[in-house]
Coordinates of C-alpha atoms and ligand atoms in Angstrom, one line a residue:
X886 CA -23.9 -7.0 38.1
X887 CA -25.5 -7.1 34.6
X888 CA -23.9 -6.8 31.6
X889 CA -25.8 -3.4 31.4
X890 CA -24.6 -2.2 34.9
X891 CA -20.8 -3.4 34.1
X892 CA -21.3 -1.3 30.7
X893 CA -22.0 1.6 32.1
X894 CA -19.9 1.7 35.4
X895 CA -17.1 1.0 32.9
X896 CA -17.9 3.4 30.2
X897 CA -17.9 6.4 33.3
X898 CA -14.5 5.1 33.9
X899 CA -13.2 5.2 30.5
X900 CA -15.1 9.0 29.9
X901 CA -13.0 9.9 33.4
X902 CA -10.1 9.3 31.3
X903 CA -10.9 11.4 28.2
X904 CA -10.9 8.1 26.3
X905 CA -13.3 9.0 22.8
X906 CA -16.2 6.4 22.2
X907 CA -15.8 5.4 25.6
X908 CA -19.4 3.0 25.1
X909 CA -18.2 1.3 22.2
X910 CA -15.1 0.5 23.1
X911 CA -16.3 -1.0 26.2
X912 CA -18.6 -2.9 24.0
X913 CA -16.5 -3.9 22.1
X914 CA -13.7 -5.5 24.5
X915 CA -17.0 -7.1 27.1
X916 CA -17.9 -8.7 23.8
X917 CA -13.9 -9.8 23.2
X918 CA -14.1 -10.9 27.6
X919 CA -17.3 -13.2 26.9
X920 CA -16.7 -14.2 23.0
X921 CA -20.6 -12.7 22.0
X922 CA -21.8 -11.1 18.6
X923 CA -22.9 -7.4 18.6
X924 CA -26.8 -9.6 18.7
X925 CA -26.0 -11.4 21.5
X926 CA -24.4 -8.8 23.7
X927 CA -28.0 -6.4 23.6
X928 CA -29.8 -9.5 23.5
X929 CA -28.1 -10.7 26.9
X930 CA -27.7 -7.3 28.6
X931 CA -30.1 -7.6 31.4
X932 CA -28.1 -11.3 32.5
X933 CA -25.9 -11.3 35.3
X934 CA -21.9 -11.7 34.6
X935 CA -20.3 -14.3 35.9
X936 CA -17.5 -13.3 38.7
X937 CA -14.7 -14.9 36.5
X938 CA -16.3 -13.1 33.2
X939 CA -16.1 -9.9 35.0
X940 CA -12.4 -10.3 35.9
X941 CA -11.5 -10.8 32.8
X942 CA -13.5 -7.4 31.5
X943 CA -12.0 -5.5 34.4
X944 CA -8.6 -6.8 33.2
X945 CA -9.1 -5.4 29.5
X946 CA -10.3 -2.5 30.8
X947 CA -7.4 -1.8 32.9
X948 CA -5.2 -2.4 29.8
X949 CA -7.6 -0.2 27.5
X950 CA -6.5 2.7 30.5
X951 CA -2.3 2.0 30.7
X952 CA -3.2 3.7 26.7
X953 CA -3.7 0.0 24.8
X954 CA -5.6 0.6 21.7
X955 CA -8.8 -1.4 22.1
X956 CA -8.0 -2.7 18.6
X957 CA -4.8 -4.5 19.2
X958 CA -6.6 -5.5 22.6
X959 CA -9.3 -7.4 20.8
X960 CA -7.2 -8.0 17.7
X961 CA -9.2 -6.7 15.1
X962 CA -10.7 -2.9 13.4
X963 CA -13.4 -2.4 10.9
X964 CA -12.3 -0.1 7.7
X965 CA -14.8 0.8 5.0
X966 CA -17.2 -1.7 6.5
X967 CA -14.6 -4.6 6.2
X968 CA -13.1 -6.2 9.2
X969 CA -8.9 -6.6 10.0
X970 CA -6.8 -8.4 12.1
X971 CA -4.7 -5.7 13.5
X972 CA -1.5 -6.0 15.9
X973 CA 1.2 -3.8 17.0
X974 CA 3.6 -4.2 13.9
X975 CA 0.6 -2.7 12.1
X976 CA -0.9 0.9 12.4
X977 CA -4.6 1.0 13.3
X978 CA -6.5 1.9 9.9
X979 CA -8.5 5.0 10.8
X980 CA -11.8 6.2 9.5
X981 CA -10.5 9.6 8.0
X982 CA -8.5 7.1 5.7
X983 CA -11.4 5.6 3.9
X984 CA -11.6 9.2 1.7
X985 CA -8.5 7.4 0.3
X986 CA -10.2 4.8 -0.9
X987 CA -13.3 6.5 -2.0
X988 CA -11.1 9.1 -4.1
X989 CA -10.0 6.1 -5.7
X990 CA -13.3 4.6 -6.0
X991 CA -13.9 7.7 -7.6
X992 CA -10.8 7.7 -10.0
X993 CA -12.0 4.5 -11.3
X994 CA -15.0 4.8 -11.9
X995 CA -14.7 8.4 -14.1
X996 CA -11.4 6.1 -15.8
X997 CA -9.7 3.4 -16.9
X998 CA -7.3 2.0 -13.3
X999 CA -6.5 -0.8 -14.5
X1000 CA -3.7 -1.1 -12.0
X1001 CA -3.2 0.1 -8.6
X1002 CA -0.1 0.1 -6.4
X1003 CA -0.8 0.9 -2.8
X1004 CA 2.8 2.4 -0.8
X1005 CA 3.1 1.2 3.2
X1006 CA -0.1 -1.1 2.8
X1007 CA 0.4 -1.7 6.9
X1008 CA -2.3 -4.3 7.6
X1009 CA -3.5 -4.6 4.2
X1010 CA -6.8 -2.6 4.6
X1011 CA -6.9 0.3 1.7
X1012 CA -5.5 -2.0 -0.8
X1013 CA -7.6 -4.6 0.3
X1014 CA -11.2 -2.5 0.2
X1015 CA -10.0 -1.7 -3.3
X1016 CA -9.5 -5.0 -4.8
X1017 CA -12.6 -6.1 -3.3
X1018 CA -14.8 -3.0 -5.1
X1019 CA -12.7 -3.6 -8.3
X1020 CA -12.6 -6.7 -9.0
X1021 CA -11.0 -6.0 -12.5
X1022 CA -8.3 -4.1 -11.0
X1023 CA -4.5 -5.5 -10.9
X1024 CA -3.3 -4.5 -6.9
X1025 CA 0.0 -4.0 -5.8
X1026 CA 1.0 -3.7 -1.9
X1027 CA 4.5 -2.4 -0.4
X1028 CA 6.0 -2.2 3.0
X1029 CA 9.1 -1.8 4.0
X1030 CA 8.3 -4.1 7.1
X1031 CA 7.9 -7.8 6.7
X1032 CA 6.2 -8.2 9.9
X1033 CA 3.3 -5.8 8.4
X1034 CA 3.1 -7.8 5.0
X1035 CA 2.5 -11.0 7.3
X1036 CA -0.5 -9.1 8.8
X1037 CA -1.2 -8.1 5.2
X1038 CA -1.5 -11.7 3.9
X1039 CA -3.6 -12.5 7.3
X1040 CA -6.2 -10.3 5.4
X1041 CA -6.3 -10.3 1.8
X1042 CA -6.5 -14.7 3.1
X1043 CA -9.1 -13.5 5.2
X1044 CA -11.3 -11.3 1.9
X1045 CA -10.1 -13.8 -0.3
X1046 CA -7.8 -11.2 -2.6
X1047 CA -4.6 -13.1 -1.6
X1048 CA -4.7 -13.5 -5.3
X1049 CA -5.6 -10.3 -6.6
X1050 CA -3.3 -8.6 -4.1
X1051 CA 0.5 -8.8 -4.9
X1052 CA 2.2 -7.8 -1.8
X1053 CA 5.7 -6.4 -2.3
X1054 CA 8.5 -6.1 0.1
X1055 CA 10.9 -3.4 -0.1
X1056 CA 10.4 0.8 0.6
X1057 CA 9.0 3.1 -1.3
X1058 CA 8.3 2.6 -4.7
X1059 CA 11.1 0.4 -5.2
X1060 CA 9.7 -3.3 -5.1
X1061 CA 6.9 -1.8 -7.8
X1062 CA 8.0 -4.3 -11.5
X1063 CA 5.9 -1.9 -13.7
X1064 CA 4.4 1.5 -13.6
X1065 CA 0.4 2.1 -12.9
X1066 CA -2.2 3.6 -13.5
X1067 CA -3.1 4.8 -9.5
X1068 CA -0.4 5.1 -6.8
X1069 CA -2.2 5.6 -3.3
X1070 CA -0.4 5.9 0.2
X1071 CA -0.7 7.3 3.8
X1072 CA 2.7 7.4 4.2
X1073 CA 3.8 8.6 7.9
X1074 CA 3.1 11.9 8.0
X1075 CA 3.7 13.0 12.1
X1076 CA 5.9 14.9 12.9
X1077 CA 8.4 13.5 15.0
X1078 CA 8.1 16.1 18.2
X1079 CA 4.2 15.4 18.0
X1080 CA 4.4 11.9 18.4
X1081 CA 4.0 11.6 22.0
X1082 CA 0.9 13.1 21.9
X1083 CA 0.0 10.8 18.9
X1084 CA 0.8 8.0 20.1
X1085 CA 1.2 8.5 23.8
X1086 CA 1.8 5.0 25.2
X1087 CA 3.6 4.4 22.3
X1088 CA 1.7 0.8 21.2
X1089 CA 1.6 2.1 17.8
X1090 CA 4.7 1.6 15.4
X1091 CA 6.6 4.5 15.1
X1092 CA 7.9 3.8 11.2
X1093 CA 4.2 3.8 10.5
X1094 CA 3.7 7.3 12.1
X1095 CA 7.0 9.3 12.2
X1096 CA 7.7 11.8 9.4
X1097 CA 10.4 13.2 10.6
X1098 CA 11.7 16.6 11.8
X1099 CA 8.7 18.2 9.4
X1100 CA 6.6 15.5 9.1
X1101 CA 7.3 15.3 5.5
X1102 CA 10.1 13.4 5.1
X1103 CA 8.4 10.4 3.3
X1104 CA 6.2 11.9 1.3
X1105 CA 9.0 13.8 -0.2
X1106 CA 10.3 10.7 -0.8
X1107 CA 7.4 9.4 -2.8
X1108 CA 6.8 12.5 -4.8
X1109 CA 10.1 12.5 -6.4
X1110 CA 10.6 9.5 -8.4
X1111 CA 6.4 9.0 -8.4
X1112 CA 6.1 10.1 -12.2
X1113 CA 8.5 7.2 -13.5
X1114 CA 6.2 4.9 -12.0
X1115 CA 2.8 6.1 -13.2
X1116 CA 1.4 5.4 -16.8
X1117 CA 0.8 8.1 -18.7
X1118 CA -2.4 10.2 -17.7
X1119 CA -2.2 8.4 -14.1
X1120 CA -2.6 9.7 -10.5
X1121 CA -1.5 9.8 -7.2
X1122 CA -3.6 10.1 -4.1
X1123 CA -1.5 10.9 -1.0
X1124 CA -3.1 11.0 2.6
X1125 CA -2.0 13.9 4.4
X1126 CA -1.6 15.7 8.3
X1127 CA -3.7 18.9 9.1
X1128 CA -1.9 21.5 7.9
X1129 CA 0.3 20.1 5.3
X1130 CA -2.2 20.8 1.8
X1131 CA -0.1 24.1 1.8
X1132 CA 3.8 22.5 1.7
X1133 CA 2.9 19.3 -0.5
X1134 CA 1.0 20.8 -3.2
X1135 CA 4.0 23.7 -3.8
X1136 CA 6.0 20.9 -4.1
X1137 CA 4.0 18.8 -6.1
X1138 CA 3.2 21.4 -8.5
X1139 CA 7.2 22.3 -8.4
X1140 CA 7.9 18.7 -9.8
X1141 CA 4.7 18.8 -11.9
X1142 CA 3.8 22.0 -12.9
X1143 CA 1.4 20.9 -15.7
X1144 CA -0.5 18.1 -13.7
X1145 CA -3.7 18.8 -12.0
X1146 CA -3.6 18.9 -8.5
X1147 CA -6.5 19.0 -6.0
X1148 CA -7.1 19.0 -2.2
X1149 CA -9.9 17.0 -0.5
X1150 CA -11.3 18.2 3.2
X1151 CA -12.2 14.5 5.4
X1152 CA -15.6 15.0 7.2
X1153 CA -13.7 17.2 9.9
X1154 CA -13.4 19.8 7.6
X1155 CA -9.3 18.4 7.2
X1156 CA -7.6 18.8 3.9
X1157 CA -7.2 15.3 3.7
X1158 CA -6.2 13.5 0.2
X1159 CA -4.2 15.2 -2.5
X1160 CA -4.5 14.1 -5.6
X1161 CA -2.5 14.5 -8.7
X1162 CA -3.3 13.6 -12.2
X1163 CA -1.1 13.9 -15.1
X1164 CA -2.7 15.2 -18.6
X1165 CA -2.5 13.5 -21.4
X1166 CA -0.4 16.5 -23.2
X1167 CA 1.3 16.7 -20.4
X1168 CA 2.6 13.3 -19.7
X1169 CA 6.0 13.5 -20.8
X1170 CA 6.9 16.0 -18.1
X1171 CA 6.3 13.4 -15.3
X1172 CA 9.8 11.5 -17.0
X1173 CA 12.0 14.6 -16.6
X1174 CA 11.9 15.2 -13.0
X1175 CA 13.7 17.6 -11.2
X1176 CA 16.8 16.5 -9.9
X1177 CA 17.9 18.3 -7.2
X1178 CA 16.8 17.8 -3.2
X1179 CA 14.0 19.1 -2.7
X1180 CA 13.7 20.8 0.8
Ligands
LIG1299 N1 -3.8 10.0 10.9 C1 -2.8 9.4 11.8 C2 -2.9 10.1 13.1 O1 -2.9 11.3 13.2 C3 -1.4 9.5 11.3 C4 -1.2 8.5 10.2 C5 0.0 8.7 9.4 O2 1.1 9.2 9.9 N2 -0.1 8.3 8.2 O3 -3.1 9.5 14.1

């Protein structure tokens, strides 16, 4: 067979299986089988595949369909038009998270963000697409797993940040030395009964994905304490789950009732990002936070 014919027979298979993006996918792990650029595969899809080439294809393809993410498969995902080495201690960035880092972008650019402090950095890949579109910018990373931050350092080595990028063990906010000007995070937001469905063959790390009973557990976590570790007049930007804007902005504005807080829809039409900025007259109220649990 050609590469064209084992393409398609193999993208029917994959579309059989309600797998989304079934061609690229399969394009993606026949160019992993036989080691070719994205040139070279649609240059060379009208040669025949070797039988032993076509094993190994068939083989990914079989683990692509017991529910392995093609990205840990072939070992890598593109975010923001960078590339990352992914694995399983790491969550798979996905594309409705680059409104995080455009919001930022944003931020920055109508601002002074001098420094950023990214919470449950995974493999690296919002802090990283920020450091390398602000260069001026001083970047911290958290996580509270050390098997992540390995994959972290992989790829700020990789985008040659691994000195801009100060990766911090620890969770939450508590590895942060100083406050900052932007806190950014897509904390795990699933709730825990949906995250079969999620995450069905269960390849993906459940700390990265499990919010608990509501889903909220850890971004109530972050909002508490958040205004002792932002400078005056600075802002958060929280990724959120469809269906959430409602909950975490009554809370946010409960903590913060003088900040301004807005809600950003992802290309799906998905209230996406919340953002919260604290005013200027207003920035002392961010110091006297609200004790009690907030539920
Ligand atoms: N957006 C992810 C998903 O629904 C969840 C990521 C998260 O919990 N932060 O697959």
């Amino acid at each position: 067979m050609t590469l064209k014919q084992v393409l398609n027979r193999a993208r029917g298979i994959l579309v059989a299986n309600n797998i989304e993006q079934a061609r690229l996918e399969c394009e993606l792990l026949l160019r992993y089988a036989l080691r070719l650029s994205r040139v070279q595969l649609y240059l060379d899809l009208d040669q025949e595949l070797g039988s032993e080439a076509e094993a190994d294809f068939w083989h990914l393809i079989k683990r692509r369909l017991n529910g392995e993410p093609t990205a840990y498969i072939i070992g890598h995902r593109e975010f923001y038009g960078l590339d990352f080495y992914v694995e399983p201690s790491v969550l798979i960035p996905r594309p409705e998270s680059e409104l995080l880092v455009e919001k930022a972008l944003e931020l920055a650019q109508n601002g002074t963000v001098s420094s950023i402090a990214e919470i449950g950095t995974g493999c690296g890949a919002i802090a990283i697409s920020l450091a390398l579109n602000l260069p001026q910018a001083k970047i911290y990373a958290t996580d509270i797993s050390a098997s992540a931050l390995k994959v972290a350092l992989l790829n700020c080595q990789k985008h040659g940040v691994e000195d801009r990028v100060c990766l911090l063990h620890g969770d939450m906010l508590n590895p942060l030395p100083e406050p900052v000007d932007l806190i950014i995070a897509n904390l795990p937001y699933v709730k825990e009964i949906e995250l079969p469905r999620i995450s069905p063959a269960g390849f993906e790390p459940r700390l990265a994905l499990n919010g608990g009973r509501d889903g909220l557990e850890k971004i109530r976590q972050l909002c508490q304490p958040v205004g002792d570790r932002l400078c005056p007049e600075g802002c958060l930007l929280l990724e959120i789950g469809q269906g959430q804007a409602g909950t975490v902005t009554t809370l946010l504005s409960y903590l913060f009732p003088s900040a301004k807080i807005e809600v950003v829809p992802d290309l799906s039409g998905i209230d996406r990002v919340v953002s919260l900025t604290f005013r200027a007259t207003t920035a002392g109220e961010k110091f006297k936070i609200k004790e009690q649990a907030i539920r």
